[in-house]
Short mmCIF file of C-alpha atoms in Angstrom, two decimals:
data_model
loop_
_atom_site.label_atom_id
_atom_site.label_comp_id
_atom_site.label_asym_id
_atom_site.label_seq_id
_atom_site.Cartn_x
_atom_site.Cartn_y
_atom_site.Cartn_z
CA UNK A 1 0.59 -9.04 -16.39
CA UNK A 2 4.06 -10.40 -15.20
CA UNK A 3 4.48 -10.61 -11.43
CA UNK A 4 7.37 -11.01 -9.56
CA UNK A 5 7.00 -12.91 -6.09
CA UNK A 6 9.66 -11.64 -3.68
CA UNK A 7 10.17 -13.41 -0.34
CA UNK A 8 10.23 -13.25 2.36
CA UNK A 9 8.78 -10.09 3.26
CA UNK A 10 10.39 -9.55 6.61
CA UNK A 11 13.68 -10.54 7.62
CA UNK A 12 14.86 -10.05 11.42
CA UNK A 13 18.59 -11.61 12.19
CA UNK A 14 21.13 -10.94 14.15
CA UNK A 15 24.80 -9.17 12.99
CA UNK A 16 27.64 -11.53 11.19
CA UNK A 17 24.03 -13.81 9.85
CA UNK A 18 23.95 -14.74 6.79
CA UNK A 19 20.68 -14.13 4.65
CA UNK A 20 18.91 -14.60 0.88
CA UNK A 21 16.44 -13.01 -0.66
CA UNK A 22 14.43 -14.41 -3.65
CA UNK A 23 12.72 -13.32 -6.73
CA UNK A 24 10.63 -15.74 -8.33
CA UNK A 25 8.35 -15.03 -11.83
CA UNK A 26 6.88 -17.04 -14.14
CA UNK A 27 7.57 -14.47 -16.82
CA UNK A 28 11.08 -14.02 -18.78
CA UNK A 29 12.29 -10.59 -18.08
CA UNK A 30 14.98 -8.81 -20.01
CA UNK A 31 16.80 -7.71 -16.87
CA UNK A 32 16.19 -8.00 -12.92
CA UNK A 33 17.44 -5.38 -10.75
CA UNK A 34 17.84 -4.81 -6.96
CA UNK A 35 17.28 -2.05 -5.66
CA UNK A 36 17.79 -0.73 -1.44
CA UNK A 37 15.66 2.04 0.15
CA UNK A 38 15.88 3.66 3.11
CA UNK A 39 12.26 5.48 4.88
CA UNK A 40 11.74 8.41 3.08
CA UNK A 41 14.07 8.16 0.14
CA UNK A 42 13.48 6.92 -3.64
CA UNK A 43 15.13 3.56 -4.04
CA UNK A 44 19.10 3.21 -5.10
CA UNK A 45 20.44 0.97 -7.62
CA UNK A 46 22.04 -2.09 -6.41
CA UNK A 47 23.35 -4.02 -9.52
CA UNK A 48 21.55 -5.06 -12.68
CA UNK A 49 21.61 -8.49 -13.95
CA UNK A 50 20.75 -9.04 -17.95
CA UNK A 51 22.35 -12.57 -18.60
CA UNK A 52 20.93 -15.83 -17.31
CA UNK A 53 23.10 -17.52 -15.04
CA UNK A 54 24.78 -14.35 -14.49
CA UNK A 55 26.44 -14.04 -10.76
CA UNK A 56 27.51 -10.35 -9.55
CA UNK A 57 29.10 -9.46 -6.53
CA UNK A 58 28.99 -6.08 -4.40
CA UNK A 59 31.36 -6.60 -1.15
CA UNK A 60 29.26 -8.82 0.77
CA UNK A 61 26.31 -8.80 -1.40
CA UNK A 62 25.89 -11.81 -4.23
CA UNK A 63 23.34 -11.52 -6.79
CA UNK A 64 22.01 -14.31 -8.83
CA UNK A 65 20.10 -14.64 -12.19
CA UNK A 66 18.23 -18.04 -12.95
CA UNK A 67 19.41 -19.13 -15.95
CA UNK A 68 15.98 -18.74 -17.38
CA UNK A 69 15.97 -15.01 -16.94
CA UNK A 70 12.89 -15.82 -14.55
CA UNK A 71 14.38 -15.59 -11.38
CA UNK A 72 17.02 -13.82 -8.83
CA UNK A 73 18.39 -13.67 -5.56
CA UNK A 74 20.38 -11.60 -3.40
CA UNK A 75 22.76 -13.25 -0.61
CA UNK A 76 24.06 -10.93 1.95
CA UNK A 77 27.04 -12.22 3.92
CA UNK A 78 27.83 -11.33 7.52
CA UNK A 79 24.82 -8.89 7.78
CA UNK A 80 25.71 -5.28 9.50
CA UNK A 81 22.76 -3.17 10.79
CA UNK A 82 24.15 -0.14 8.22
CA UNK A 83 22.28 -3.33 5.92
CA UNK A 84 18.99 -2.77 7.31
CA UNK A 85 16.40 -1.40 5.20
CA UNK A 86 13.72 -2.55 2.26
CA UNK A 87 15.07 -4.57 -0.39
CA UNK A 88 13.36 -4.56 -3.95
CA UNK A 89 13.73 -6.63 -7.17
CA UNK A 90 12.53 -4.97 -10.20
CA UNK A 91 11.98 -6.72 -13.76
CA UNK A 92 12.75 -4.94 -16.39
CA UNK A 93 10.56 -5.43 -20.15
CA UNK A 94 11.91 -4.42 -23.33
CA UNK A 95 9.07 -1.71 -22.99
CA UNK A 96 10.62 -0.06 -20.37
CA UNK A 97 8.38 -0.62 -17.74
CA UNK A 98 9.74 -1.43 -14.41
CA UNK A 99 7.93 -4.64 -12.19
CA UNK A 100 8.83 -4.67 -8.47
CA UNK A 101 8.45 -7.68 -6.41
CA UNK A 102 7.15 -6.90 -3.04
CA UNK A 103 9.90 -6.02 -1.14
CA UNK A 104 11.82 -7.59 2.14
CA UNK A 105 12.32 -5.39 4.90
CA UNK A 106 15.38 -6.52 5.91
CA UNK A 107 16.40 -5.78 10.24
CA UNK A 108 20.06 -6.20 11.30
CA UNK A 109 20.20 -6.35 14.98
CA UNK A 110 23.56 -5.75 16.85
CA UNK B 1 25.18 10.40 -13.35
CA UNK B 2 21.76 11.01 -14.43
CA UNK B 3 19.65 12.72 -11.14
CA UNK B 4 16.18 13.49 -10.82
CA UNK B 5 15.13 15.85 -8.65
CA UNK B 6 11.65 16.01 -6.84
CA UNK B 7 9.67 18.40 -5.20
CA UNK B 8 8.44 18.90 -2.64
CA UNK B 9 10.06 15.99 -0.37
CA UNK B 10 6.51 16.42 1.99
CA UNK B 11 3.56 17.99 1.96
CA UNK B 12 0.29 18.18 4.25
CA UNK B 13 -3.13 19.40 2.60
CA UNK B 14 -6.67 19.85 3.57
CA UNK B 15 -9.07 17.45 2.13
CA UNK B 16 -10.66 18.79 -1.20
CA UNK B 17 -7.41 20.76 -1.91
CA UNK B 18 -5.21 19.58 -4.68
CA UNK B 19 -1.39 18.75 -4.31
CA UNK B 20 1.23 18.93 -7.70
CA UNK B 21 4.40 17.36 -7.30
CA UNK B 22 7.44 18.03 -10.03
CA UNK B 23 10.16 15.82 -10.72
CA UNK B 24 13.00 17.27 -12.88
CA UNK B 25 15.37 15.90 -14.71
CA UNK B 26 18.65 17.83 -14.24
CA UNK B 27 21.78 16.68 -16.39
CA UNK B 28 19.38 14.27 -19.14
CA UNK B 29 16.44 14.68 -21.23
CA UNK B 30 13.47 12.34 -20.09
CA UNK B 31 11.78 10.87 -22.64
CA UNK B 32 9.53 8.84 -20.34
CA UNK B 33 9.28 9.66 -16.64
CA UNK B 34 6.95 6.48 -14.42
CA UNK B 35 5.19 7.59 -11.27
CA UNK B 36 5.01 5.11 -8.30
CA UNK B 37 2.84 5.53 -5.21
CA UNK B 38 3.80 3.18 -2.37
CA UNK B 39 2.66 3.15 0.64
CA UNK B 40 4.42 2.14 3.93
CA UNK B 41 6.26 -0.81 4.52
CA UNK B 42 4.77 -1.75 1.34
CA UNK B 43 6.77 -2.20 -2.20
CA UNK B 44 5.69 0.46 -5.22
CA UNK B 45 2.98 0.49 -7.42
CA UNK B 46 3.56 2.04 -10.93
CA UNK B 47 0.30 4.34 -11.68
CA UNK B 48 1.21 6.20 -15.10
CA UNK B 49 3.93 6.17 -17.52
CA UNK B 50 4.37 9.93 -18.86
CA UNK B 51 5.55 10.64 -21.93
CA UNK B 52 7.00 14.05 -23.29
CA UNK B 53 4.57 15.51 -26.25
CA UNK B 54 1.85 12.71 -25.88
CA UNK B 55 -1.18 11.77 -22.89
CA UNK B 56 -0.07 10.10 -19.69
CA UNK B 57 -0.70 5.64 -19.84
CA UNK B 58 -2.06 4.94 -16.52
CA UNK B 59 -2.34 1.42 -14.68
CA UNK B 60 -5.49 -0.46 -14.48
CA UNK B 61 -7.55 0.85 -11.48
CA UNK B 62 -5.48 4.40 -11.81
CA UNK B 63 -8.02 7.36 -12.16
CA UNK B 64 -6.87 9.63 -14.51
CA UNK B 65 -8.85 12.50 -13.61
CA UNK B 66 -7.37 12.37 -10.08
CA UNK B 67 -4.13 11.81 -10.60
CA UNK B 68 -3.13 14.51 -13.86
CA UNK B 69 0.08 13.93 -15.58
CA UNK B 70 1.51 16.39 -17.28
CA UNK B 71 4.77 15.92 -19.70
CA UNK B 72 5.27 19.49 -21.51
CA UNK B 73 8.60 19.14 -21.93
CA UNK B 74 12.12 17.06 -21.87
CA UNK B 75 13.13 17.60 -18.34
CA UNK B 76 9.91 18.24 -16.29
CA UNK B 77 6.82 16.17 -15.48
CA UNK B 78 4.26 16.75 -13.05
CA UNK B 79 1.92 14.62 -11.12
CA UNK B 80 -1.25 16.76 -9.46
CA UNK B 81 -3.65 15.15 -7.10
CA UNK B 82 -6.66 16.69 -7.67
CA UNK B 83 -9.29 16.90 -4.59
CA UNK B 84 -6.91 14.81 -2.89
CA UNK B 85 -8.62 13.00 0.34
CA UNK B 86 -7.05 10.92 3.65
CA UNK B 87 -6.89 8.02 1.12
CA UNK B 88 -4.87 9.46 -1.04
CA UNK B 89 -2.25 9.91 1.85
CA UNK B 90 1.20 8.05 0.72
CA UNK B 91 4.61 8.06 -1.03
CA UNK B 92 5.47 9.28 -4.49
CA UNK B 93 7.88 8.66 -6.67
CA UNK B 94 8.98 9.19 -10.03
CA UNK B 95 11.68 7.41 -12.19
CA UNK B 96 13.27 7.98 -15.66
CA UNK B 97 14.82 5.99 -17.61
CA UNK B 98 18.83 7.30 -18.36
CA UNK B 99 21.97 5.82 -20.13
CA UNK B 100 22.84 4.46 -16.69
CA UNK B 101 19.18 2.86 -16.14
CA UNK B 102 16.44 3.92 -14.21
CA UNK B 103 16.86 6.82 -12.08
CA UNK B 104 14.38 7.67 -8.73
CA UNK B 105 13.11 10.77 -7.57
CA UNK B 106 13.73 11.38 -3.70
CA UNK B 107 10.34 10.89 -3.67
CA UNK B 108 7.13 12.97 -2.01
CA UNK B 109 5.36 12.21 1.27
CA UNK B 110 1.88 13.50 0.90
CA UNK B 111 -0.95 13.62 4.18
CA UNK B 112 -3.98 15.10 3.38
CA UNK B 113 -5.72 15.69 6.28
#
């Protein structure tokens, strides 16, 4: 069973703070995605990373895969409450099969 | 893009009843549609992978009999939770797999009470 560890669970910090999430697995996964939800919604794509080492960058958002394919992060710079909400990282298998870390729930105060 | 629609966004049932919940694919074909249950401030748990033609692969722990997948064709699959209790009380979702990746259903709030 591949498991993805995804910390930290909660986040609380203040606007214009800087923050990272991780991802960390002992597995290899063929691509790691992130993924945002909001309470009561389905989650929304974020940016998919398939190349180790690979660095992608959405506005203030900076996403990170190890170089091993076993790990990710996501940096968000100068955090705005419209960032609150719950933050996933998904593996993805050549089966198709989708593993989700456990999710941050990210809190932007203003 | 590739959307998936689900219904019903909520529902509330009496104990014993059972719930079905549809997700539709509306501009694709789904192959494979994967239905999550997550419950709150929690992450989601993948509980069956569906698959068009064939029988449902659920998770380890996953009762089949409860929770019936059905796959009859390319752009609907259906998730019913039969005799549904309090327990059973959370957040669906489903998810297919597209040309642009995978794709989430709005997802279903079910309270049995």
């Amino acid at each position: 069973t591949q498991l993805l560890e995804q910390s930290p669970q909660f986040l609380s910090i203040q606007e214009g703070e800087n923050l990272t999430v991780y991802c960390n697995s002992s597995s290899v996964f063929s691509s790691l995605q992130w993924y945002r939800q909001e309470p009561g919604e389905g989650p929304v794509l974020l940016v998919t990373v398939v190349t180790g080492g690979e660095v992608k960058k959405l506005k203030r958002l900076t996403f990170q895969f190890g170089d091993a394919r076993k790990d990710s992060s996501l940096h968000i710079t100068a955090a705005q409450p419209g960032d609150t909400g719950l933050y996933l990282c998904a593996g993805g298998t050549s089966y198709g099969k989708l593993t989700f870390g456990q999710g941050t729930i990210l809190t932007v105060h203003p | 893009g590739a959307v998936v629609s689900q219904h019903p966004s909520w529902v509330i049932c009496k104990s014993g009843t059972s719930v079905k919940i549809e997700c539709r694919s509306l501009d694709f074909q789904a192959t494979t549609m994967f239905w999550y249950r997550q419950f709150p401030k929690q992450s989601l748990m993948l509980m069956a992978t569906s698959n068009e033609g064939s029988k449902a692969t659920y998770e380890q722990g996953v009762e089949k009999d409860k929770f019936l997948i059905n796959h009859a064709s390319l752009t609907l699959s259906t998730l019913t939770v039969t005799s549904a209790h309090p327990e059973d009380s959370s957040f669906y979702i489903c998810s297919a797999v597209t040309n642009y990746g995978y794709t989430f259903g709005s997802g279903t709030r079910l309270t049995v009470v």
